[in-house]
mmCIF file of C-alpha atoms in Angstrom:
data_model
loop_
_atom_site.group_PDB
_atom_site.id
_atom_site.type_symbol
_atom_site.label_atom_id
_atom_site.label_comp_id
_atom_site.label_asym_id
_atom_site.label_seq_id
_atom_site.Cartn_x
_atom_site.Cartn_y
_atom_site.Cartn_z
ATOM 1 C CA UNK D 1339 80.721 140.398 106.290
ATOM 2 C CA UNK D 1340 84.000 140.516 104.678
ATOM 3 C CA UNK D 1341 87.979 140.269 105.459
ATOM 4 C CA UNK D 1342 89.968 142.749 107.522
ATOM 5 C CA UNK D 1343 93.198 143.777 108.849
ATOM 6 C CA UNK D 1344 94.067 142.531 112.199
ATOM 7 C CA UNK D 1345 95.116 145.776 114.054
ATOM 8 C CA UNK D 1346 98.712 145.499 115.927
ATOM 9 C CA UNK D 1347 99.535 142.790 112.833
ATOM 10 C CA UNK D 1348 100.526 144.455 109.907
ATOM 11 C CA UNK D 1349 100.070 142.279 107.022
ATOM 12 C CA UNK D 1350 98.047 140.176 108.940
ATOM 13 C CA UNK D 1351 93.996 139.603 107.483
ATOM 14 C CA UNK D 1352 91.293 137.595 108.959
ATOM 15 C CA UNK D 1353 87.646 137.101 108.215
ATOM 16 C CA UNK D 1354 84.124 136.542 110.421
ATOM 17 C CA UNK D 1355 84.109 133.162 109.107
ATOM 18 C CA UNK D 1356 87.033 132.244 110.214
ATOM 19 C CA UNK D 1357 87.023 133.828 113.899
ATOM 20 C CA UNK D 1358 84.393 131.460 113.509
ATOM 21 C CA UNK D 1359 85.820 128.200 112.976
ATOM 22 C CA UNK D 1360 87.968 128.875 114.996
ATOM 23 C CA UNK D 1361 86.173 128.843 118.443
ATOM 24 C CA UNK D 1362 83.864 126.211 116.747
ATOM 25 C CA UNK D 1363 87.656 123.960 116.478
ATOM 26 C CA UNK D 1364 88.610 125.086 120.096
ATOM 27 C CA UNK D 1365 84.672 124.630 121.951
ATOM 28 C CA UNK D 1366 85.071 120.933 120.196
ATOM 29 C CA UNK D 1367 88.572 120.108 121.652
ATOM 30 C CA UNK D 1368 87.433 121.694 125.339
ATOM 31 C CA UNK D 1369 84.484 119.493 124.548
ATOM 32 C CA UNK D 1370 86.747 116.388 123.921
ATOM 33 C CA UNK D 1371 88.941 117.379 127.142
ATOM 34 C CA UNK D 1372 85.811 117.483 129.132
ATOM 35 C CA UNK D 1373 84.146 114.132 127.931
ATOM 36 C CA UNK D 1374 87.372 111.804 128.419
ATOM 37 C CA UNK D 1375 88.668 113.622 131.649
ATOM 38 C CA UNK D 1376 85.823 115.666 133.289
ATOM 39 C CA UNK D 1377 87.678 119.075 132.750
ATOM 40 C CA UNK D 1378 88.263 121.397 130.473
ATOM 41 C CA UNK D 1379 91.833 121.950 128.526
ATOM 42 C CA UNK D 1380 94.323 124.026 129.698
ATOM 43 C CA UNK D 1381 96.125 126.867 127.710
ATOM 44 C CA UNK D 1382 99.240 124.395 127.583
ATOM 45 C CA UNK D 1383 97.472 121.213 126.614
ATOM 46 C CA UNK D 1384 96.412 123.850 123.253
ATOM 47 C CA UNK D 1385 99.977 125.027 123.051
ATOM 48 C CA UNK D 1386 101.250 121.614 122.908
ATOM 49 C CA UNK D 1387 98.513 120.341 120.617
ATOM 50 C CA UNK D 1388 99.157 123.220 118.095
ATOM 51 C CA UNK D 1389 103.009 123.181 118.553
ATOM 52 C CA UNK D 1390 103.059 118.967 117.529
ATOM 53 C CA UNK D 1391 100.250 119.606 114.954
ATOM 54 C CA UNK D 1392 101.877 122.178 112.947
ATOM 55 C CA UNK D 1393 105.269 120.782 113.330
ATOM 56 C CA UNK D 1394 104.149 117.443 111.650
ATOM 57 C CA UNK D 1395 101.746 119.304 109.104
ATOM 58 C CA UNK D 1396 102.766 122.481 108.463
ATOM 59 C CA UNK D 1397 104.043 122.995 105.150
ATOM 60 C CA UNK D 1398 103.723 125.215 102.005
ATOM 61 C CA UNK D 1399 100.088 123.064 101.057
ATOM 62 C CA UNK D 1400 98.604 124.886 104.351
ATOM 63 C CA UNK D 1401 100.825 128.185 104.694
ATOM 64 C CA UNK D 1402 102.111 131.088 102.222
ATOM 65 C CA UNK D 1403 105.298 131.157 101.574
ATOM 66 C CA UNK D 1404 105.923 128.019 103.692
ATOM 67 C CA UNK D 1405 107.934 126.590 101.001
ATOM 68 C CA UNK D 1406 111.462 126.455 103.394
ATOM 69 C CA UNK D 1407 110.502 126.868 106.313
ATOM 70 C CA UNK D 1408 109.057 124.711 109.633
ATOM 71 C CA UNK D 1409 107.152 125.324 112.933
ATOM 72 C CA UNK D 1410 110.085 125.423 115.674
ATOM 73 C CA UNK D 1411 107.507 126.484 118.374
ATOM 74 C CA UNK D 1412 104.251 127.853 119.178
ATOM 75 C CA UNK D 1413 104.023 130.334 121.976
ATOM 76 C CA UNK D 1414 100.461 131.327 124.061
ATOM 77 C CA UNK D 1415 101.354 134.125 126.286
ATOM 78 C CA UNK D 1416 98.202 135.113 129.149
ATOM 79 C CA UNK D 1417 98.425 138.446 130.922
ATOM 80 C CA UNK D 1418 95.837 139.802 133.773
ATOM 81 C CA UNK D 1419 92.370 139.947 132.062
ATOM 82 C CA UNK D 1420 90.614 143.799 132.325
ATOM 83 C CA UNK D 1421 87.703 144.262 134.832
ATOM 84 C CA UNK D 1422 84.631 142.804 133.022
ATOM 85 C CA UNK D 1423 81.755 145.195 131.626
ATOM 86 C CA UNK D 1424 77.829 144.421 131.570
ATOM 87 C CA UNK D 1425 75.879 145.341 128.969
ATOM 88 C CA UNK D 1426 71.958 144.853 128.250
ATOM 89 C CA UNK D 1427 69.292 146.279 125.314
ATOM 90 C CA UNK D 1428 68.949 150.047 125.502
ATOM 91 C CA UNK D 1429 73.051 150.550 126.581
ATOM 92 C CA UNK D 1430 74.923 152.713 123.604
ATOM 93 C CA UNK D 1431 78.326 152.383 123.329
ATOM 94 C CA UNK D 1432 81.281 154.235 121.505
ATOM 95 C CA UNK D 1433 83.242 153.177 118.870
ATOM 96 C CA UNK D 1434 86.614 154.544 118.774
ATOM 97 C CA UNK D 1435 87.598 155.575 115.134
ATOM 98 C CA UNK D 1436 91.263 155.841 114.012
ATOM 99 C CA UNK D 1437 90.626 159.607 113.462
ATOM 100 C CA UNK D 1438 90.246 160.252 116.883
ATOM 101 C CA UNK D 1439 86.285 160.714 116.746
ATOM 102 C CA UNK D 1440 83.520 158.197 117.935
ATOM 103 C CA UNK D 1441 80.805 156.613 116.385
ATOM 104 C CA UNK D 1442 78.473 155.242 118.612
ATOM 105 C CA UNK D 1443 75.857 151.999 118.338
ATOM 106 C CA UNK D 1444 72.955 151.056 120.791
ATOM 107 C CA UNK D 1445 72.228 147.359 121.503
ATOM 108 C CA UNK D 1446 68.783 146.381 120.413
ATOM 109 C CA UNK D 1447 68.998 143.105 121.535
ATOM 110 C CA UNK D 1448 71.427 141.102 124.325
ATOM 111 C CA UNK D 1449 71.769 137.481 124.718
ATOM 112 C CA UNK D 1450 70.029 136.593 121.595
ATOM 113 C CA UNK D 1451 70.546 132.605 120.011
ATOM 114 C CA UNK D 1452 72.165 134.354 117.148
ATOM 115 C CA UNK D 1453 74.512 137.408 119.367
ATOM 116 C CA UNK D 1454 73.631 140.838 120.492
ATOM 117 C CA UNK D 1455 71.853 143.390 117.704
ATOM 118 C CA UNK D 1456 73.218 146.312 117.663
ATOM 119 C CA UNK D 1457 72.504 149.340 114.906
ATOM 120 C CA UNK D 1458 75.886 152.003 114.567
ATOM 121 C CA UNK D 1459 74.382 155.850 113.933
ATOM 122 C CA UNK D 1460 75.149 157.756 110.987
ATOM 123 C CA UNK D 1461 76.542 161.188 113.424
ATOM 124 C CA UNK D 1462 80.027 160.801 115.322
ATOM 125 C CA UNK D 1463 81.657 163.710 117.539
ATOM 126 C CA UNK D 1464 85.237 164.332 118.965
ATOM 127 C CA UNK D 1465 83.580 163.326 122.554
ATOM 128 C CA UNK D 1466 82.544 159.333 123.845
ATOM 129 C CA UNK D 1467 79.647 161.347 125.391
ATOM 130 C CA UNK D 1468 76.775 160.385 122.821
ATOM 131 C CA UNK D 1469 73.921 163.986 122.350
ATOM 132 C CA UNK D 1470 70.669 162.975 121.531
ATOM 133 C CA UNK D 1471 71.194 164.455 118.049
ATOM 134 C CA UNK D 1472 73.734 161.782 117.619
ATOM 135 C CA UNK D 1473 70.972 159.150 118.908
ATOM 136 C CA UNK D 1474 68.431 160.669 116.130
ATOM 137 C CA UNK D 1475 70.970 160.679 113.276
ATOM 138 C CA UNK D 1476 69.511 157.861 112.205
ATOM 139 C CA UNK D 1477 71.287 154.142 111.156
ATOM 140 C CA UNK D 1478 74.317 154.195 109.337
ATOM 141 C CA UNK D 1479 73.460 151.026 107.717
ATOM 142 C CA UNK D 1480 71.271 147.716 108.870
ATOM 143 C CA UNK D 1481 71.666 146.223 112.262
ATOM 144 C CA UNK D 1482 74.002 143.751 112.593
ATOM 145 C CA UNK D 1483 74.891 140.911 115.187
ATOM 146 C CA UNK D 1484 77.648 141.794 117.083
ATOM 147 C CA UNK D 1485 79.855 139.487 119.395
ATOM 148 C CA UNK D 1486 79.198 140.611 122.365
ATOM 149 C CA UNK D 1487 81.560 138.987 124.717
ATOM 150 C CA UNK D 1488 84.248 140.993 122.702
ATOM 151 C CA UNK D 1489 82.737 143.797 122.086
ATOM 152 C CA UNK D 1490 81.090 144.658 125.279
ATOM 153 C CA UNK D 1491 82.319 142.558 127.765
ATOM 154 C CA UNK D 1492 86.031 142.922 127.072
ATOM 155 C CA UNK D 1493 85.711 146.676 126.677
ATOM 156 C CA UNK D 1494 86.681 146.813 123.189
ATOM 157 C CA UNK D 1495 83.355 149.263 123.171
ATOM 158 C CA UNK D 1496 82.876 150.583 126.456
ATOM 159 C CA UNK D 1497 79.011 151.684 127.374
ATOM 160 C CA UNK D 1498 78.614 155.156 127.558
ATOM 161 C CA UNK D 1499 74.687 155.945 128.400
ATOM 162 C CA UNK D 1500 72.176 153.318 128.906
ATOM 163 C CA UNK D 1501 68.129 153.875 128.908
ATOM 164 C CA UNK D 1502 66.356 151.273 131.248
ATOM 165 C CA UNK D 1503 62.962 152.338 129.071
ATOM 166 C CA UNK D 1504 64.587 151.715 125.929
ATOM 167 C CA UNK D 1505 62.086 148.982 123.416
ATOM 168 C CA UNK D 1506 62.979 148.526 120.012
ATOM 169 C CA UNK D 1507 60.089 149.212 117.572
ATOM 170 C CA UNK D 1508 61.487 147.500 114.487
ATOM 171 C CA UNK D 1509 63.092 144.563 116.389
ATOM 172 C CA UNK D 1510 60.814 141.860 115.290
ATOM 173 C CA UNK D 1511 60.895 143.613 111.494
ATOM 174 C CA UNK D 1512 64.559 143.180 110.713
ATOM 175 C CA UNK D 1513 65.403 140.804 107.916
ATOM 176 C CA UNK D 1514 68.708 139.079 107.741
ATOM 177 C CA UNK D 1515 69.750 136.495 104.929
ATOM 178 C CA UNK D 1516 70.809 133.170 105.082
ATOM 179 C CA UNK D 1517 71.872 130.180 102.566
ATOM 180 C CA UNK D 1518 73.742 130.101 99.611
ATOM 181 C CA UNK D 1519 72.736 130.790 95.671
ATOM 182 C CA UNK D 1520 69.595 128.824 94.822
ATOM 183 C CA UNK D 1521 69.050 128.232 98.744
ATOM 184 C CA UNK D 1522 68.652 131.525 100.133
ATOM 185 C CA UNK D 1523 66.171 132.244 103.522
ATOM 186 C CA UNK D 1524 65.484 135.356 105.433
ATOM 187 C CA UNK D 1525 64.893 135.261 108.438
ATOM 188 C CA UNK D 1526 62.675 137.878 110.265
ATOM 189 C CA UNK D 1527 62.207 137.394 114.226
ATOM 190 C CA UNK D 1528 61.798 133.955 114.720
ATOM 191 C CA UNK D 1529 60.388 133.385 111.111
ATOM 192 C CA UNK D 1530 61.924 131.592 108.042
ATOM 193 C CA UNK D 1531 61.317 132.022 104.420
ATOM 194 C CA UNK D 1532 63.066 130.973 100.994
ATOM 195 C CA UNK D 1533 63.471 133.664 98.425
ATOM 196 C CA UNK D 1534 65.050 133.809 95.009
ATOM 197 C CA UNK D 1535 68.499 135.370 94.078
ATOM 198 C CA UNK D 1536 66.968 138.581 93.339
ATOM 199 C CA UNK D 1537 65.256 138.639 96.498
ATOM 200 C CA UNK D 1538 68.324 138.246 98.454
ATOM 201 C CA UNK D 1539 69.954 141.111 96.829
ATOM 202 C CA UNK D 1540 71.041 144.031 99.445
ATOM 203 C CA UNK D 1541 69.693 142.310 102.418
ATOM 204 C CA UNK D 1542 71.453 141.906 105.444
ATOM 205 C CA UNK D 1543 73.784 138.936 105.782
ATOM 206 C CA UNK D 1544 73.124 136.888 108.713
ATOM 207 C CA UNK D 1545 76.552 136.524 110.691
ATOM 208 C CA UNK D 1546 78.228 137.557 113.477
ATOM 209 C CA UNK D 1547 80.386 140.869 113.404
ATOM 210 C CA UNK D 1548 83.379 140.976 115.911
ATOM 211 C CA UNK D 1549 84.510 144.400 116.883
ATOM 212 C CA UNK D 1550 87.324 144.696 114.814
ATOM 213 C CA UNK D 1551 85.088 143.974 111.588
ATOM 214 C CA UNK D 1552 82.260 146.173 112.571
ATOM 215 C CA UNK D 1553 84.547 148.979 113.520
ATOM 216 C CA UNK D 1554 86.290 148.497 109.733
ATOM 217 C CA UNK D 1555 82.660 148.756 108.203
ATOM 218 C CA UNK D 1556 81.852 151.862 110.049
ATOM 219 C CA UNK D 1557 85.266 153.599 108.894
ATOM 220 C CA UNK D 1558 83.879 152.381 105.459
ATOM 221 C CA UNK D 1559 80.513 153.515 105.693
ATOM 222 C CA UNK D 1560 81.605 156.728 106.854
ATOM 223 C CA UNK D 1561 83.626 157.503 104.244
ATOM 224 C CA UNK D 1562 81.457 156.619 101.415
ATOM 225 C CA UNK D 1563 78.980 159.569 103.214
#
């Protein structure tokens, strides 16, 4: 997990973590909306909220280079959302690389308590039509959790072959790591255990990877090949 440039924003970086917080900050204000008036907010109940928030508290303590400057406005602009795609286990999708080329991913695991699964194979091609030598090419690194709604159902990855027989035989094996220094866990399937610091070394951070961070540690991993 890591930072990354927000594509169509130069200059602009964000982080898992704080994609995040930040639906964890909007689910608790829809929450609030729905508890006091029985519905949920609407897109300019946020842009008011945001627009009076930051106007009153923005200031160079929160912002970079915020030092003479103020919020005048906030604008949320909504345009017709794309057709909706369905995805389950055994569907690979394509990853479109800023070279042109694809890498491609299978979902191991959809609808999981902790995100979809997904492992990203080490072969790419020129084509979005996955070979199986592409399928056998083995990991490019360990699975991840993906964000599937994202990912998948916005289209960001669109499913290009799907197998209906598809079963993971390593599903229940993979280890991901939780905790901080002095508190670390992995978790393995539905099982917990606490490990040292040296234990916790080069295993797989529990966390959820949205498509623009995932496709930024392919490009990565790639390279380094």
């Amino acid at each position: 997990m890591g930072w990354f440039d927000s594509a169509g924003h130069e200059g602009a970086v964000l982080g898992d973590e704080v994609l995040d917080e930040t639906y964890a900050f909007l689910r608790k204000l829809s929450r609030m909306y729905e508890g006091a008036l029985g519905r949920k907010m609407t897109c300019e109940e946020l842009q008011v909220l945001l627009e009076t928030s930051l106007r009153a508290n923005a200031d160079d303590t929160l912002f970079s280079g915020f030092e003479e400057r103020k919020v005048a406005s906030v604008q949320i602009k909504t345009a017709k959302r794309p057709k909706r795609q369905t995805y389950k286990a055994g569907d690979v999708f394509a990853i479109p690389l800023k070279d042109g080329r694809f890498a491609f991913g299978r979902i191991m695991e959809a609808g999981g308590s902790h995100g979809e699964i997904v492992e990203v194979f080490k072969a790419t091609s020129r084509s979005a039509v996955p070979t199986s030598t592409i399928l056998e090419s083995g990991r490019l690194f360990h699975p991840v959790h993906a964000n599937g709604t994202r990912a998948f159902r916005d289209l960001a990855y669109p499913i290009v072959s799907s197998d209906p027989d598809y079963a993971p035989e390593d599903l229940d094996k993979l280890e991901f790591l939780l905790g901080v220094p002095g508190d670390y866990k992995i978790r393995t399937g539905s099982k917990y255990r606490p490990v040292s610091n040296e234990e916790a070394k080069g295993v797989e951070r529990a966390g959820l990877w949205t498509h623009e961070s995932l496709t930024a540690r392919v490009e990565e991993a790639l390279d380094r090949k």
